[in-house]
XYZ file of C-alpha atoms in Angstrom:
513
model
C 0.000 0.000 0.000
C 2.856 2.394 0.863
C 4.447 1.692 -2.510
C 1.124 2.436 -4.229
C 0.794 5.785 -2.435
C 4.370 6.673 -3.320
C 3.795 5.813 -6.979
C 0.642 7.917 -7.017
C 2.487 10.875 -5.482
C 5.340 10.679 -7.957
C 2.897 10.300 -10.814
C 1.160 13.441 -9.609
C 4.480 15.305 -9.596
C 5.131 14.128 -13.147
C 1.657 15.219 -14.226
C 2.154 18.659 -12.711
C 5.324 19.061 -14.769
C 3.613 17.892 -17.950
C 0.588 20.109 -17.425
C 2.856 23.116 -17.050
C 4.394 22.353 -20.423
C 0.966 22.092 -22.035
C 0.111 25.513 -20.644
C 3.099 26.774 -22.622
C 0.767 27.236 -25.583
C -1.168 30.110 -24.021
C -0.960 33.477 -25.713
C -0.699 36.999 -24.421
C -4.175 38.499 -24.016
C -3.089 42.090 -23.348
C -3.307 43.077 -26.996
C -0.114 45.109 -26.692
C 2.921 44.788 -28.923
C 5.574 42.270 -28.052
C 8.090 43.650 -25.584
C 11.764 43.876 -26.328
C 13.626 41.546 -23.995
C 16.994 42.563 -22.551
C 18.508 39.787 -20.434
C 21.435 41.187 -18.419
C 23.336 38.150 -17.194
C 26.112 39.026 -14.782
C 29.020 36.919 -13.580
C 29.693 35.871 -9.959
C 27.318 38.490 -8.511
C 26.100 37.168 -5.167
C 22.695 37.402 -3.522
C 23.992 40.151 -1.228
C 26.151 42.064 -3.725
C 23.422 44.452 -4.878
C 22.365 47.285 -2.568
C 18.663 46.560 -2.913
C 19.408 43.039 -1.613
C 21.303 44.472 1.364
C 24.749 45.076 -0.132
C 26.992 47.910 1.062
C 28.308 48.877 -2.397
C 26.171 51.534 -4.159
C 24.220 50.168 -7.135
C 21.620 52.903 -7.831
C 20.836 51.899 -11.414
C 20.222 48.255 -10.550
C 18.246 49.301 -7.471
C 16.034 51.428 -9.715
C 15.166 48.362 -11.791
C 13.776 46.808 -8.616
C 12.028 50.003 -7.505
C 10.286 50.190 -10.882
C 9.743 46.457 -11.280
C 9.766 43.058 -9.601
C 12.407 41.738 -7.186
C 12.654 37.982 -6.565
C 13.855 36.669 -3.216
C 13.750 33.009 -4.218
C 15.212 32.803 -7.745
C 18.032 30.477 -8.737
C 20.689 29.915 -11.327
C 20.706 26.226 -12.135
C 24.363 25.748 -11.173
C 26.988 27.212 -8.856
C 29.431 27.627 -11.765
C 29.171 29.553 -15.006
C 29.185 27.167 -17.978
C 26.435 24.860 -16.613
C 24.221 27.808 -15.664
C 24.585 29.367 -19.106
C 23.941 26.049 -20.820
C 20.763 25.492 -18.797
C 19.474 29.019 -19.290
C 19.880 28.856 -23.066
C 18.654 25.280 -23.614
C 15.984 24.659 -20.975
C 17.849 21.516 -19.946
C 19.837 20.975 -16.764
C 23.511 20.794 -17.736
C 24.214 17.810 -15.465
C 22.122 15.509 -17.681
C 25.210 14.807 -19.810
C 28.958 14.805 -19.210
C 31.216 17.495 -20.618
C 29.133 20.480 -19.542
C 31.221 21.564 -16.592
C 33.350 24.722 -16.570
C 34.696 24.783 -20.123
C 38.350 25.366 -21.044
C 39.043 28.295 -23.336
C 39.524 26.022 -26.351
C 36.388 23.897 -25.922
C 34.305 22.955 -28.941
C 30.706 24.168 -29.053
C 28.687 22.679 -26.186
C 25.313 23.633 -27.676
C 25.129 21.903 -31.040
C 23.129 23.098 -34.046
C 19.666 21.533 -33.942
C 19.338 21.743 -30.158
C 16.347 23.718 -28.898
C 17.367 27.089 -27.453
C 15.951 30.272 -25.995
C 17.176 32.437 -28.908
C 15.538 30.032 -31.386
C 12.267 30.415 -29.499
C 12.628 34.190 -29.694
C 13.410 34.031 -33.414
C 10.293 31.923 -33.991
C 8.375 34.559 -32.034
C 9.418 37.296 -34.447
C 12.453 38.707 -32.654
C 15.880 39.694 -33.910
C 18.418 38.233 -31.521
C 21.897 39.075 -30.261
C 24.453 37.857 -27.739
C 26.985 40.345 -26.436
C 29.624 39.688 -23.766
C 30.900 36.538 -22.139
C 30.137 33.262 -23.925
C 32.041 30.352 -22.271
C 30.059 27.670 -24.078
C 32.674 26.624 -26.603
C 33.136 27.325 -30.299
C 33.764 25.192 -33.345
C 33.367 21.533 -34.234
C 34.675 18.378 -32.617
C 38.283 19.458 -33.070
C 37.678 22.743 -31.298
C 37.899 26.323 -32.527
C 39.939 27.460 -35.525
C 41.028 30.855 -34.197
C 42.483 31.854 -37.559
C 39.509 30.821 -39.653
C 35.738 30.550 -39.326
C 34.570 29.921 -35.759
C 31.575 27.723 -36.406
C 29.362 26.356 -34.999
C 28.787 29.027 -32.396
C 26.062 31.469 -31.352
C 24.839 32.108 -34.911
C 24.101 28.413 -35.384
C 21.824 28.163 -32.333
C 19.498 31.125 -32.813
C 21.446 34.379 -32.530
C 21.418 36.793 -35.483
C 24.427 38.713 -34.171
C 27.252 37.817 -31.818
C 30.027 39.852 -30.206
C 31.679 37.826 -27.464
C 34.729 36.939 -25.476
C 35.123 33.209 -26.231
C 35.388 31.982 -22.636
C 36.305 34.146 -19.631
C 38.588 37.096 -19.001
C 41.053 34.893 -17.163
C 41.454 32.407 -20.032
C 43.201 32.627 -23.388
C 42.665 33.527 -26.138
C 42.286 37.133 -25.003
C 40.414 38.322 -28.102
C 36.916 39.350 -29.137
C 34.937 37.257 -31.616
C 32.330 38.930 -33.816
C 29.973 36.528 -35.543
C 32.371 33.890 -36.946
C 35.761 35.583 -36.724
C 38.320 37.013 -34.304
C 38.143 40.813 -34.390
C 41.192 42.649 -35.853
C 43.157 39.464 -36.445
C 46.189 39.944 -38.700
C 46.528 36.807 -40.876
C 50.300 37.310 -40.814
C 50.217 36.886 -37.026
C 48.131 33.747 -36.463
C 46.886 32.717 -33.040
C 47.983 29.515 -31.344
C 46.366 28.368 -28.093
C 47.290 25.495 -25.803
C 46.062 24.433 -22.394
C 48.682 21.691 -22.170
C 52.070 23.228 -23.032
C 53.673 26.621 -23.499
C 53.435 28.064 -27.011
C 55.156 31.177 -28.342
C 57.456 33.493 -26.450
C 55.072 35.624 -24.411
C 56.143 35.743 -20.748
C 54.164 33.915 -18.080
C 53.001 34.948 -14.639
C 54.856 32.024 -13.109
C 58.226 32.983 -14.561
C 57.828 36.771 -14.791
C 55.814 38.047 -11.825
C 57.641 41.393 -12.101
C 55.661 42.122 -15.298
C 52.260 41.805 -13.623
C 49.952 44.649 -12.616
C 47.798 42.126 -10.734
C 49.450 39.132 -9.073
C 47.937 35.660 -9.391
C 47.048 33.680 -6.259
C 46.286 30.234 -7.670
C 46.070 28.712 -11.114
C 46.292 31.880 -13.208
C 50.010 31.934 -13.949
C 50.346 31.237 -17.664
C 50.530 33.709 -20.581
C 50.600 37.409 -19.659
C 48.349 39.758 -21.636
C 47.772 43.382 -20.620
C 49.809 42.880 -17.461
C 47.656 39.955 -16.277
C 48.582 36.270 -16.408
C 45.828 33.930 -17.559
C 44.859 30.264 -17.600
C 46.409 28.711 -20.704
C 49.085 29.648 -23.205
C 48.717 31.825 -26.281
C 50.939 33.132 -29.058
C 50.192 35.512 -31.943
C 47.145 37.691 -32.481
C 48.864 40.836 -31.192
C 46.544 43.265 -33.034
C 43.470 41.417 -31.754
C 44.288 41.433 -28.034
C 41.744 43.049 -25.739
C 42.342 45.554 -22.948
C 40.420 44.414 -19.885
C 39.657 48.000 -18.862
C 37.560 48.466 -22.025
C 35.158 45.521 -21.636
C 32.186 47.444 -20.235
C 32.282 50.312 -22.728
C 32.865 47.985 -25.683
C 29.870 45.815 -24.806
C 27.613 48.831 -24.254
C 28.645 50.249 -27.638
C 27.921 46.967 -29.408
C 24.546 46.679 -27.679
C 23.656 50.218 -28.682
C 24.524 49.589 -32.332
C 22.422 46.421 -32.480
C 19.391 47.947 -30.770
C 19.407 51.000 -33.064
C 19.867 48.879 -36.182
C 16.173 48.101 -36.683
C 13.809 49.867 -34.290
C 10.794 48.504 -36.169
C 11.285 44.919 -34.993
C 11.426 43.694 -31.374
C 14.790 42.493 -30.118
C 15.993 39.845 -27.712
C 19.457 40.531 -26.348
C 21.437 38.195 -24.133
C 23.837 40.732 -22.626
C 26.364 38.714 -20.628
C 28.668 41.038 -18.704
C 32.226 40.144 -17.795
C 31.711 41.918 -14.484
C 32.313 40.885 -11.816
C 34.434 37.867 -12.833
C 38.207 37.827 -12.338
C 40.441 39.475 -13.313
C 38.605 42.439 -11.783
C 40.068 45.342 -13.714
C 37.658 48.260 -13.959
C 38.019 51.056 -16.463
C 40.193 53.884 -15.184
C 37.132 56.027 -14.448
C 35.950 53.462 -11.854
C 39.258 52.492 -10.304
C 39.209 53.543 -6.657
C 35.460 54.228 -6.768
C 34.886 52.196 -3.595
C 36.662 51.265 -0.400
C 36.245 47.585 -1.271
C 39.080 47.399 -3.802
C 38.819 46.142 -7.400
C 35.842 43.883 -6.599
C 33.845 46.846 -5.340
C 34.959 48.948 -8.299
C 33.719 46.438 -10.890
C 30.361 46.256 -9.108
C 30.108 50.025 -9.574
C 31.129 49.536 -13.224
C 28.432 46.899 -13.618
C 25.875 49.324 -12.213
C 27.072 51.958 -14.703
C 26.595 49.446 -17.521
C 22.983 48.855 -16.474
C 22.424 52.606 -16.315
C 23.818 53.109 -19.820
C 21.545 50.422 -21.261
C 18.491 51.940 -19.557
C 19.460 55.408 -20.858
C 19.737 53.999 -24.370
C 16.271 52.448 -24.179
C 14.779 55.723 -22.972
C 16.518 57.724 -25.684
C 15.048 55.422 -28.344
C 11.577 55.433 -26.781
C 11.789 51.729 -25.958
C 11.859 51.785 -22.168
C 8.142 51.300 -21.440
C 7.781 48.176 -23.526
C 11.120 46.532 -22.838
C 11.343 43.679 -20.361
C 14.695 43.971 -18.593
C 15.762 40.849 -16.712
C 18.773 41.204 -14.411
C 20.411 38.180 -12.809
C 23.668 36.308 -12.176
C 25.102 32.977 -13.327
C 26.087 31.811 -9.819
C 26.990 33.002 -6.368
C 29.930 35.078 -5.133
C 33.605 34.359 -4.640
C 36.315 36.595 -3.193
C 39.727 35.111 -4.042
C 39.174 33.364 -7.370
C 42.737 33.362 -8.615
C 44.147 36.886 -8.292
C 45.513 38.963 -5.432
C 43.049 41.864 -5.596
C 42.335 42.250 -1.846
C 38.706 41.195 -2.267
C 38.879 39.172 0.936
C 40.874 41.712 2.927
C 38.678 44.693 1.996
C 35.216 43.078 2.104
C 34.485 44.727 5.464
C 30.827 44.553 6.475
C 29.690 43.828 2.934
C 28.300 40.259 2.722
C 28.400 39.084 -0.925
C 26.124 36.112 -0.195
C 23.772 38.094 2.019
C 22.419 35.905 4.798
C 23.064 32.735 2.788
C 25.737 30.091 3.394
C 28.410 29.058 0.896
C 29.200 30.802 -2.379
C 30.287 30.029 -5.913
C 30.888 26.265 -6.394
C 28.777 25.380 -3.309
C 25.699 23.217 -2.763
C 24.645 25.662 -0.053
C 22.178 28.395 -1.002
C 24.687 31.138 -1.827
C 25.941 28.974 -4.687
C 22.813 29.304 -6.795
C 20.289 31.646 -5.147
C 21.019 34.902 -6.943
C 19.629 38.387 -7.516
C 16.784 38.327 -10.027
C 14.964 41.502 -11.042
C 12.409 42.047 -13.820
C 11.332 45.476 -15.018
C 8.607 45.894 -17.646
C 6.653 49.125 -17.100
C 3.903 48.167 -19.547
C 2.919 45.108 -17.507
C 4.709 44.795 -14.151
C 3.727 46.910 -11.176
C 6.628 48.827 -9.685
C 8.012 47.990 -6.252
C 6.810 44.370 -6.295
C 8.588 41.697 -4.251
C 8.033 38.030 -5.090
C 8.848 34.967 -3.005
C 7.959 32.622 -5.875
C 10.398 29.778 -6.479
C 11.935 30.496 -9.882
C 14.681 28.859 -11.942
C 16.540 30.402 -14.855
C 16.000 27.156 -16.743
C 12.357 28.282 -17.127
C 13.077 31.317 -19.287
C 12.775 29.213 -22.445
C 9.424 27.677 -21.520
C 8.094 30.973 -20.206
C 8.957 32.935 -23.340
C 7.535 30.165 -25.504
C 4.296 30.398 -23.521
C 3.995 34.142 -23.870
C 4.818 34.107 -27.593
C 2.654 31.045 -28.345
C 5.662 29.286 -29.850
C 6.068 25.533 -29.792
C 9.398 24.109 -28.685
C 10.957 20.670 -28.538
C 10.239 19.502 -24.990
C 12.181 16.274 -25.608
C 15.305 18.453 -25.699
C 14.328 21.341 -23.396
C 13.194 18.723 -20.918
C 13.505 20.719 -17.694
C 11.984 24.067 -18.622
C 8.500 24.974 -17.423
C 6.074 27.780 -18.154
C 6.737 30.191 -15.297
C 5.433 33.254 -17.133
C 2.965 34.152 -14.401
C 5.812 34.142 -11.864
C 8.018 36.155 -14.193
C 5.496 39.003 -14.326
C 4.522 38.811 -10.647
C 1.099 37.198 -10.972
C 2.041 33.842 -9.409
C 3.546 34.148 -5.936
C 4.271 30.429 -5.415
C 6.278 29.427 -8.499
C 7.821 26.056 -9.211
C 7.088 22.982 -7.132
C 10.830 22.299 -6.892
C 14.152 22.789 -8.657
C 17.558 21.136 -8.851
C 20.816 22.901 -7.984
C 24.169 21.779 -9.409
C 27.291 22.341 -7.316
C 30.974 21.608 -7.814
C 31.795 18.213 -9.428
C 28.144 18.004 -10.644
C 26.864 17.165 -7.163
C 23.183 18.018 -6.879
C 20.771 19.481 -4.358
C 16.990 19.662 -4.469
C 14.836 22.550 -3.200
C 11.049 22.633 -2.887
C 8.822 25.678 -2.593
C 7.773 24.585 0.899
C 11.359 25.436 1.919
C 12.807 21.967 2.354
C 16.170 21.322 0.759
C 17.826 17.953 0.309
C 21.559 17.531 -0.346
C 22.406 13.909 -1.212
C 25.409 12.295 0.447
C 28.644 12.396 -1.542
C 32.382 11.984 -1.037
C 33.326 15.526 -1.974
C 35.566 17.759 0.161
C 34.208 20.050 2.877
C 35.866 23.086 1.310
C 36.511 24.089 -2.297
C 39.944 22.500 -2.641
C 42.034 25.068 -4.524
C 41.879 28.225 -2.385
C 38.656 30.291 -2.478
C 37.782 29.356 1.175
C 34.159 28.418 0.438
C 32.198 25.585 2.062
C 31.007 23.064 -0.506
C 28.014 21.860 1.501
C 29.095 18.271 0.850
C 28.773 15.513 3.424
C 29.035 11.742 3.490
C 25.546 11.746 4.993
C 22.283 12.908 3.423
C 21.332 16.392 4.632
C 18.013 18.173 4.998
C 17.462 21.882 5.666
C 14.453 24.165 5.887
C 15.719 27.179 3.962
C 12.459 29.068 4.414
C 12.931 29.125 8.184
C 16.732 28.853 8.148
C 18.156 30.593 5.063
C 21.672 30.269 6.464
C 21.393 26.456 6.572
C 22.683 26.316 10.139
C 20.326 23.597 11.356
C 20.335 20.183 9.691
C 16.872 18.635 10.295
C 16.908 15.135 8.766
C 16.494 13.527 12.195
C 13.379 15.620 12.825
C 11.811 15.009 9.402
C 13.006 11.629 8.088
C 9.830 11.128 6.024
C 10.342 14.478 4.284
C 13.905 13.558 3.366
C 12.886 10.157 2.061
C 10.132 11.759 0.004
C 12.521 14.320 -1.466
C 15.119 11.676 -2.252
C 12.554 9.806 -4.338
C 11.309 12.964 -6.052
C 14.865 13.894 -7.037
C 15.407 10.424 -8.485
C 12.297 10.855 -10.611
C 13.721 14.103 -12.026
C 17.165 12.585 -12.601
C 15.637 9.671 -14.515
C 13.160 11.821 -16.461
């Protein structure tokens, strides 16, 4: 009888998920024109890094998004590291469902293959022109990896973006060049690029051998080729005319966004604007250096806020602000020392990057994946709204498909749900549950009733290479009530063994879906 009840309960959970996907065929009944959609996806910005979430660093432009829109208290990236979160957001599928979707090296081949269902494809089918600007970190090229001196394909243009201007991976990885559509920007064919993550190539100095040439010292792992006074992960030769200057990232991305938006004001746009801020190396433009008492990490948060302000100003100048949905969020939680000596840990003071949450980037604890999430859309969303709805970034695909009445391949985008009503503040409960991915693809499971289950694993207690962050791992199953205990200080499996057993079985259903 117990087995029968359990089967019925799990069947109900499965039916709920299916019914939500069927709802994804509803249309917008407002009669208004489609909104532009600007998705500002930041890097390593923690739940407590923004002033409106309690941070000590001034972020007036981001705060204004919340004042004029909807602030989520219970929204999650799908992973505590960047590549898996970005994969899940763009595909509607949890990254952990297949191997090879962890943090990608700088010379990875394309992780999202042509023919896979994606958010930009949904937007294209809905009548949008689409662009990605900023950090990519999802690989480029075919099985043999990217051809830096030729055509970089497949890439963003093959999975639904009309225009692409990106850094291939991260600022701390080679190659340190911009890629526009299919080619490296300003590449001189007489000075070809060579990249290796296995052995030294070329004669550029390295941070390990030439620390005297650095303007920012490395702390762990970032001691290979020096570019712009910063040593990176990996080795690179050639491409001198194409090299970026870290200080120019923010302005360059804003300029590219402006050009794309102005290109065709008669057609709605979807822009995935993926900032480099506040990822390492944290090198703000000269105008922001010294802007805070928190060192370079504080300065790039101020630069990030400036970026948001510039984008909002642009929308207003073009008369697009009222009917543009701006979504602001982060790919994972915060980290202080992530490979460079920039005094982030020493100068953090009374600023708490993770807010009242435990852990950080890489962690199974809440600060790993619970992130700032703000939505502003003056035409539809009431200003000053706060939502406690459980929301996952993996649902952006299903939600946009629902609003636009666009069909999508749910056999590929298997984890996305229609959370449109949550996204615009009309549903205050949100998802039934979601899965978090931590370091080494270890999982956790959170329900909207506040219970959180972290399965037993053999991982280390602390992130092993230096950031000083608790992983949340244990050799025993763990249960927390994050609604009552956001800091995960009280493990309650002994008090609620039936709840933990129930959640263990529900997670297995999702894993085997």
